């Protein structure tokens, strides 16, 4: 156990969404990799400003939905037409019409599970601890302030240069966050 | 939505070669229809009816989009509203004239045309009153299903459309000059009563003109089913018209942005689903209850090539557009949307064939009947396009002084009390 | 943002200006403070005054259920010929109320209706609690509740599987999916706001509890990106879900051959009615809430106005369906169908029919007039009428189709028992207990979403810090 905490990154605080967005554009263009922006609400256009690609959550949901529909159809066919067929109301043992409503519901159910599980997986959530949450000012990231954090693990990180770069974006308050 | 990529997506369309298309369609379609009339006068009536119902879909669709624009107090749709208003106006400018042959055909046996009436119930009533007296399904519908009822409904519809579609358009044009808030309020007033008028007239039209071809059949969903398909097809048309106008008209280029196209695209998607929902519900409920007085309507549509048309509708009217519009960016991609427009027209045509066809052709439609259907359709579409273009050229291409225009374009305009000098503030 | 345009446009006339979504130019921080404080600090007196009667009523519900389970379903009113009584009426009524939440959270989200942010959280909570109340009835009315699991495709000692051609099985899938997805949607929406509560928490317990349930949310934009996508997909999935649930409920009736039940317009008609009643309940709850919790700047008159309009629109659609049913009953020429409808309007239960027409079709038409939409007391009273009207709609559908069917020898009458009434009243207790607990412990308005629709949140707006280049 080391007694001196390692620095986690450098954090810059901003007052308006426009300021943090311009800062993000600058950091993106400087080629940083391990950095992020923290805001009380999603800012329209920030993904672009950070150079993020379209989220992959959709694929998880799609796989979930297809599984749900197939599962529903196969289950109903097997239960009502194969394993224990009973004639009811002169209707066919299995019909895609009658089996549609439950299969449809299962499509939605598993599609939703896919979307949520995909989101949590891609965000590596839930997590019980995060270095930033210990930082005093960071509490305002869910209130009314906007933060930009560059991690020390970034290959381009340098204690003085990065700080200067952040200063040039107009942040009034730049601090080091400890691990 | 970012602004880059706009120039690649909207490749300029060179439409000078297509300038005469409406006239060509009208003339060729008209000649074809006349030949058809000479060769197979009975089929001509049904073909004309099919084309007429297509025209009703388009005009009523435009009327509906205008109505909901005002009811929702929407702003994004201001730039496309003029397109819809001119479509809606044709409900009284064109449709009454197109209805005349249907009126004649409905009355055919009574006016010495040596043809059966377009509508079997009317035929019964005019040629064999004794049989009509024993037709329970017909007797139940008295006095609606009489000659007076039939023409009364038509007259009612056209008068209502004249009052309301015209009112909406007139106040909109007035606002182009004055920019007054009063015009917006007037349009809202017309829209508020108009939506009821729309519901009632569309219901009556769908029942009396199309469902009545098999008057023994009944379904509460039927007008909604026709409505869903109509608005779907109209939206695809509005998308295409807007995309063309964005190229052709410098004024519209300033206001038709990605947002407008994206939203129309989303609405097309929504109505794709709504149509499927309504169609499936109607079929599913009738299939499940399995009562002969209802199932016969579908049973006759499983014969001959109507079976294939039904399958085509399931996959073509729903699955194909659904899957192609699922991606967000598809709604802004012209190589997707232009074929989709063509496809929507084909599907609505097939849908109408599915509804109208079995009355004259119990064993399936023929190449000849489809050709005559298409000829009538070409004539009407050419005519509608001509009237529409005439109207469009006569007025501003969009509501230029609509108070919601700035909001619809996401422009920040300082509120009026900041703009006015302190001395003028109330 | 929108592409640049060279147009010069005038501002809208004063009379057509919109009320901003958050009034009085409140700051982003104010939104957190004002909303979070409802669930912080000392419990106010009004809360106890509401909570105590609610929990007493809820207790009565459980007493009634215990009485029913120990005695038998015969303590309820259903019996020949009305085999479906209050249980199914209350089930459909509550599940219908549950539809506004998902409509607001999903459909209005897809329609980019930004005003939804002020009301979606409370409406979603209402949805979940209403579905819980609804779920009680079908579970209990099966009689031997301990065999309730037979409804699910689980292996049992008889080796018989559920019978999937029955609409009641579709209901099981629809309602349980609806509950699960609504609850998840609600929770996912809550996560960023739970982080707000965590970061404001003063006590250890609160910090721990909110910290645990906020899943370690930091507000990272990389997270927001996936989060927003997931939210969009959930909205996209919930929209067909909300349509399907009440459609499937309507199929319980419509796939039968009974006059008055078997009609093809039922699915969209039920959905419109559900949304209608849901908005009625949202208005009933939010109008007092905004005053008590001083949320007038967040739930503005514009919100009330818009909700009135939704009520009006769906009420009119329902009116269209009533008219269409009657018209086709006449048009179709089936004498039984005609008799049923004449019976509805002029038979033994005529009072139910006309209450329904008055509350669902006639009174909401007042909302055409702006003055009425802005009269809070009137809106609140009408919203209660909506709920009454929708209850009578289900009563009419269930009872009048059954009490006089094809053979006069089968005719009868329907009367609820006191247990019916007490159970139904008890569900209100459960509903309000849960809702009050929600008010006390969770942010009642979606804080981060409301922040996101203010001009201060728009980096292209002067208030969001945009400098020059923009208007």
mmCIF file of N, CA, C and O in Angstrom, chain B residues 55-67 80-96 157-158 160-169 198 234 238 384 387-388 391:
data_model
loop_
_atom_site.group_PDB
_atom_site.id
_atom_site.type_symbol
_atom_site.label_atom_id
_atom_site.label_comp_id
_atom_site.label_asym_id
_atom_site.label_seq_id
_atom_site.Cartn_x
_atom_site.Cartn_y
_atom_site.Cartn_z
ATOM 1 N N UNK B 55 -57.285 9.132 -55.394
ATOM 2 C CA UNK B 55 -57.265 10.600 -55.356
ATOM 3 C C UNK B 55 -57.827 11.110 -54.031
ATOM 4 O O UNK B 55 -57.297 12.066 -53.444
ATOM 5 N N UNK B 56 -58.880 10.455 -53.538
ATOM 6 C CA UNK B 56 -59.442 10.846 -52.236
ATOM 7 C C UNK B 56 -58.381 10.691 -51.149
ATOM 8 O O UNK B 56 -58.199 11.559 -50.294
ATOM 9 N N UNK B 57 -57.647 9.578 -51.196
ATOM 10 C CA UNK B 57 -56.586 9.351 -50.211
ATOM 11 C C UNK B 57 -55.617 10.514 -50.186
ATOM 12 O O UNK B 57 -55.261 11.034 -49.125
ATOM 13 N N UNK B 58 -55.195 10.913 -51.365
ATOM 14 C CA UNK B 58 -54.171 11.944 -51.461
ATOM 15 C C UNK B 58 -54.699 13.293 -50.964
ATOM 16 O O UNK B 58 -54.053 13.981 -50.172
ATOM 17 N N UNK B 59 -55.877 13.666 -51.421
ATOM 18 C CA UNK B 59 -56.411 14.981 -51.055
ATOM 19 C C UNK B 59 -56.786 15.012 -49.576
ATOM 20 O O UNK B 59 -56.509 15.985 -48.869
ATOM 21 N N UNK B 60 -57.440 13.950 -49.112
ATOM 22 C CA UNK B 60 -57.821 13.908 -47.702
ATOM 23 C C UNK B 60 -56.582 13.826 -46.822
ATOM 24 O O UNK B 60 -56.562 14.348 -45.708
ATOM 25 N N UNK B 61 -55.556 13.150 -47.305
ATOM 26 C CA UNK B 61 -54.305 13.094 -46.548
ATOM 27 C C UNK B 61 -53.745 14.495 -46.351
ATOM 28 O O UNK B 61 -53.333 14.869 -45.247
ATOM 29 N N UNK B 62 -53.744 15.286 -47.416
ATOM 30 C CA UNK B 62 -53.258 16.662 -47.306
ATOM 31 C C UNK B 62 -54.119 17.481 -46.356
ATOM 32 O O UNK B 62 -53.617 18.251 -45.530
ATOM 33 N N UNK B 63 -55.417 17.284 -46.464
ATOM 34 C CA UNK B 63 -56.368 17.968 -45.572
ATOM 35 C C UNK B 63 -56.059 17.604 -44.123
ATOM 36 O O UNK B 63 -55.963 18.467 -43.242
ATOM 37 N N UNK B 64 -55.850 16.321 -43.879
ATOM 38 C CA UNK B 64 -55.589 15.860 -42.518
ATOM 39 C C UNK B 64 -54.291 16.458 -41.963
ATOM 40 O O UNK B 64 -54.239 16.904 -40.821
ATOM 41 N N UNK B 65 -53.246 16.469 -42.776
ATOM 42 C CA UNK B 65 -51.962 16.988 -42.286
ATOM 43 C C UNK B 65 -52.080 18.481 -41.957
ATOM 44 O O UNK B 65 -51.463 18.961 -41.004
ATOM 45 N N UNK B 66 -52.884 19.200 -42.728
ATOM 46 C CA UNK B 66 -53.113 20.614 -42.404
ATOM 47 C C UNK B 66 -53.846 20.741 -41.070
ATOM 48 O O UNK B 66 -53.495 21.565 -40.224
ATOM 49 N N UNK B 67 -54.857 19.911 -40.895
ATOM 50 C CA UNK B 67 -55.653 19.975 -39.661
ATOM 51 C C UNK B 67 -54.789 19.719 -38.432
ATOM 52 O O UNK B 67 -54.821 20.483 -37.468
ATOM 53 N N UNK B 80 -43.836 23.046 -44.770
ATOM 54 C CA UNK B 80 -44.481 22.130 -45.717
ATOM 55 C C UNK B 80 -45.988 22.315 -45.747
ATOM 56 O O UNK B 80 -46.692 21.592 -46.438
ATOM 57 N N UNK B 81 -46.501 23.278 -44.985
ATOM 58 C CA UNK B 81 -47.951 23.358 -44.854
ATOM 59 C C UNK B 81 -48.624 23.745 -46.162
ATOM 60 O O UNK B 81 -49.714 23.256 -46.470
ATOM 61 N N UNK B 82 -47.982 24.590 -46.941
ATOM 62 C CA UNK B 82 -48.619 25.009 -48.194
ATOM 63 C C UNK B 82 -48.819 23.810 -49.133
ATOM 64 O O UNK B 82 -49.831 23.706 -49.822
ATOM 65 N N UNK B 83 -47.860 22.901 -49.120
ATOM 66 C CA UNK B 83 -48.005 21.686 -49.942
ATOM 67 C C UNK B 83 -49.295 20.964 -49.548
ATOM 68 O O UNK B 83 -50.096 20.571 -50.403
ATOM 69 N N UNK B 84 -49.501 20.835 -48.236
ATOM 70 C CA UNK B 84 -50.681 20.116 -47.753
ATOM 71 C C UNK B 84 -51.965 20.884 -48.012
ATOM 72 O O UNK B 84 -52.997 20.298 -48.316
ATOM 73 N N UNK B 85 -51.873 22.203 -47.844
ATOM 74 C CA UNK B 85 -53.084 23.005 -48.054
ATOM 75 C C UNK B 85 -53.584 22.874 -49.489
ATOM 76 O O UNK B 85 -54.786 22.747 -49.736
ATOM 77 N N UNK B 86 -52.637 22.896 -50.441
ATOM 78 C CA UNK B 86 -53.061 22.762 -51.840
ATOM 79 C C UNK B 86 -53.606 21.362 -52.124
ATOM 80 O O UNK B 86 -54.534 21.196 -52.909
ATOM 81 N N UNK B 87 -53.014 20.361 -51.460
ATOM 82 C CA UNK B 87 -53.569 19.001 -51.607
ATOM 83 C C UNK B 87 -54.992 18.957 -51.059
ATOM 84 O O UNK B 87 -55.915 18.439 -51.694
ATOM 85 N N UNK B 88 -55.154 19.532 -49.874
ATOM 86 C CA UNK B 88 -56.470 19.524 -49.226
ATOM 87 C C UNK B 88 -57.501 20.280 -50.046
ATOM 88 O O UNK B 88 -58.671 19.887 -50.110
ATOM 89 N N UNK B 89 -57.058 21.358 -50.678
ATOM 90 C CA UNK B 89 -58.004 22.174 -51.443
ATOM 91 C C UNK B 89 -58.591 21.390 -52.612
ATOM 92 O O UNK B 89 -59.703 21.673 -53.068
ATOM 93 N N UNK B 90 -57.849 20.418 -53.101
ATOM 94 C CA UNK B 90 -58.371 19.659 -54.245
ATOM 95 C C UNK B 90 -59.544 18.764 -53.855
ATOM 96 O O UNK B 90 -60.227 18.239 -54.731
ATOM 97 N N UNK B 91 -59.787 18.615 -52.528
ATOM 98 C CA UNK B 91 -60.982 17.858 -52.136
ATOM 99 C C UNK B 91 -62.241 18.507 -52.690
ATOM 100 O O UNK B 91 -63.221 17.834 -52.951
ATOM 101 N N UNK B 92 -62.217 19.846 -52.831
ATOM 102 C CA UNK B 92 -63.412 20.486 -53.405
ATOM 103 C C UNK B 92 -63.165 20.997 -54.822
ATOM 104 O O UNK B 92 -64.099 21.179 -55.582
ATOM 105 N N UNK B 93 -61.881 21.203 -55.182
ATOM 106 C CA UNK B 93 -61.617 21.713 -56.532
ATOM 107 C C UNK B 93 -61.721 20.622 -57.591
ATOM 108 O O UNK B 93 -62.108 20.890 -58.729
ATOM 109 N N UNK B 94 -61.319 19.406 -57.242
ATOM 110 C CA UNK B 94 -61.208 18.352 -58.259
ATOM 111 C C UNK B 94 -62.140 17.173 -57.975
ATOM 112 O O UNK B 94 -62.832 16.688 -58.875
ATOM 113 N N UNK B 95 -62.146 16.726 -56.705
ATOM 114 C CA UNK B 95 -62.870 15.484 -56.405
ATOM 115 C C UNK B 95 -64.341 15.497 -56.841
ATOM 116 O O UNK B 95 -64.821 14.477 -57.358
ATOM 117 N N UNK B 96 -65.084 16.591 -56.666
ATOM 118 C CA UNK B 96 -66.503 16.530 -57.077
ATOM 119 C C UNK B 96 -66.656 16.197 -58.554
ATOM 120 O O UNK B 96 -67.569 15.449 -58.931
ATOM 121 N N UNK B 157 -70.305 15.447 -48.152
ATOM 122 C CA UNK B 157 -68.845 15.438 -48.093
ATOM 123 C C UNK B 157 -68.251 16.609 -48.870
ATOM 124 O O UNK B 157 -67.392 17.328 -48.357
ATOM 125 N N UNK B 158 -68.742 16.809 -50.084
ATOM 126 C CA UNK B 158 -68.116 17.848 -50.904
ATOM 127 C C UNK B 158 -68.381 19.234 -50.319
ATOM 128 O O UNK B 158 -67.498 20.099 -50.328
ATOM 129 N N UNK B 160 -68.851 19.966 -47.147
ATOM 130 C CA UNK B 160 -68.024 20.104 -45.953
ATOM 131 C C UNK B 160 -66.576 20.384 -46.320
ATOM 132 O O UNK B 160 -65.906 21.220 -45.724
ATOM 133 N N UNK B 161 -66.102 19.652 -47.317
ATOM 134 C CA UNK B 161 -64.705 19.855 -47.725
ATOM 135 C C UNK B 161 -64.532 21.261 -48.283
ATOM 136 O O UNK B 161 -63.521 21.912 -48.043
ATOM 137 N N UNK B 162 -65.529 21.716 -49.002
ATOM 138 C CA UNK B 162 -65.452 23.064 -49.556
ATOM 139 C C UNK B 162 -65.329 24.081 -48.416
ATOM 140 O O UNK B 162 -64.461 24.947 -48.425
ATOM 141 N N UNK B 163 -66.169 23.926 -47.412
ATOM 142 C CA UNK B 163 -66.153 24.910 -46.321
ATOM 143 C C UNK B 163 -64.825 24.861 -45.561
ATOM 144 O O UNK B 163 -64.181 25.882 -45.344
ATOM 145 N N UNK B 164 -64.393 23.662 -45.201
ATOM 146 C CA UNK B 164 -63.276 23.583 -44.259
ATOM 147 C C UNK B 164 -61.908 23.614 -44.931
ATOM 148 O O UNK B 164 -61.025 24.344 -44.490
ATOM 149 N N UNK B 165 -61.723 22.847 -45.992
ATOM 150 C CA UNK B 165 -60.416 22.886 -46.657
ATOM 151 C C UNK B 165 -60.196 24.279 -47.242
ATOM 152 O O UNK B 165 -59.089 24.812 -47.228
ATOM 153 N N UNK B 166 -61.256 24.878 -47.724
ATOM 154 C CA UNK B 166 -61.144 26.200 -48.309
ATOM 155 C C UNK B 166 -60.852 27.239 -47.223
ATOM 156 O O UNK B 166 -60.006 28.117 -47.391
ATOM 157 N N UNK B 167 -61.563 27.098 -46.084
ATOM 158 C CA UNK B 167 -61.342 28.047 -44.993
ATOM 159 C C UNK B 167 -59.894 28.020 -44.525
ATOM 160 O O UNK B 167 -59.266 29.068 -44.345
ATOM 161 N N UNK B 168 -59.361 26.835 -44.362
ATOM 162 C CA UNK B 168 -57.979 26.714 -43.894
ATOM 163 C C UNK B 168 -57.019 27.362 -44.876
ATOM 164 O O UNK B 168 -56.081 28.048 -44.502
ATOM 165 N N UNK B 169 -57.275 27.125 -46.164
ATOM 166 C CA UNK B 169 -56.353 27.644 -47.165
ATOM 167 C C UNK B 169 -56.479 29.163 -47.275
ATOM 168 O O UNK B 169 -55.478 29.869 -47.337
ATOM 169 N N UNK B 198 -63.614 16.010 -40.762
ATOM 170 C CA UNK B 198 -62.736 15.061 -41.430
ATOM 171 C C UNK B 198 -63.115 13.630 -41.060
ATOM 172 O O UNK B 198 -63.272 12.762 -41.925
ATOM 173 N N UNK B 234 -49.872 9.606 -48.491
ATOM 174 C CA UNK B 234 -49.751 11.059 -48.658
ATOM 175 C C UNK B 234 -48.428 11.564 -48.088
ATOM 176 O O UNK B 234 -47.774 12.413 -48.683
ATOM 177 N N UNK B 238 -45.716 13.796 -49.887
ATOM 178 C CA UNK B 238 -45.280 15.110 -49.415
ATOM 179 C C UNK B 238 -43.759 15.142 -49.287
ATOM 180 O O UNK B 238 -43.115 16.129 -49.635
ATOM 181 N N UNK B 384 -54.541 16.000 -61.042
ATOM 182 C CA UNK B 384 -54.262 16.538 -59.707
ATOM 183 C C UNK B 384 -52.949 17.316 -59.709
ATOM 184 O O UNK B 384 -52.842 18.389 -59.117
ATOM 185 N N UNK B 387 -53.457 20.751 -61.386
ATOM 186 C CA UNK B 387 -54.190 21.693 -60.526
ATOM 187 C C UNK B 387 -53.311 22.126 -59.369
ATOM 188 O O UNK B 387 -53.240 23.312 -59.015
ATOM 189 N N UNK B 388 -52.626 21.166 -58.813
ATOM 190 C CA UNK B 388 -51.774 21.467 -57.672
ATOM 191 C C UNK B 388 -50.685 22.474 -58.061
ATOM 192 O O UNK B 388 -50.435 23.447 -57.356
ATOM 193 N N UNK B 391 -52.063 25.966 -58.508
ATOM 194 C CA UNK B 391 -52.271 26.583 -57.205
ATOM 195 C C UNK B 391 -50.960 26.995 -56.575
ATOM 196 O O UNK B 391 -50.825 28.069 -56.006
#
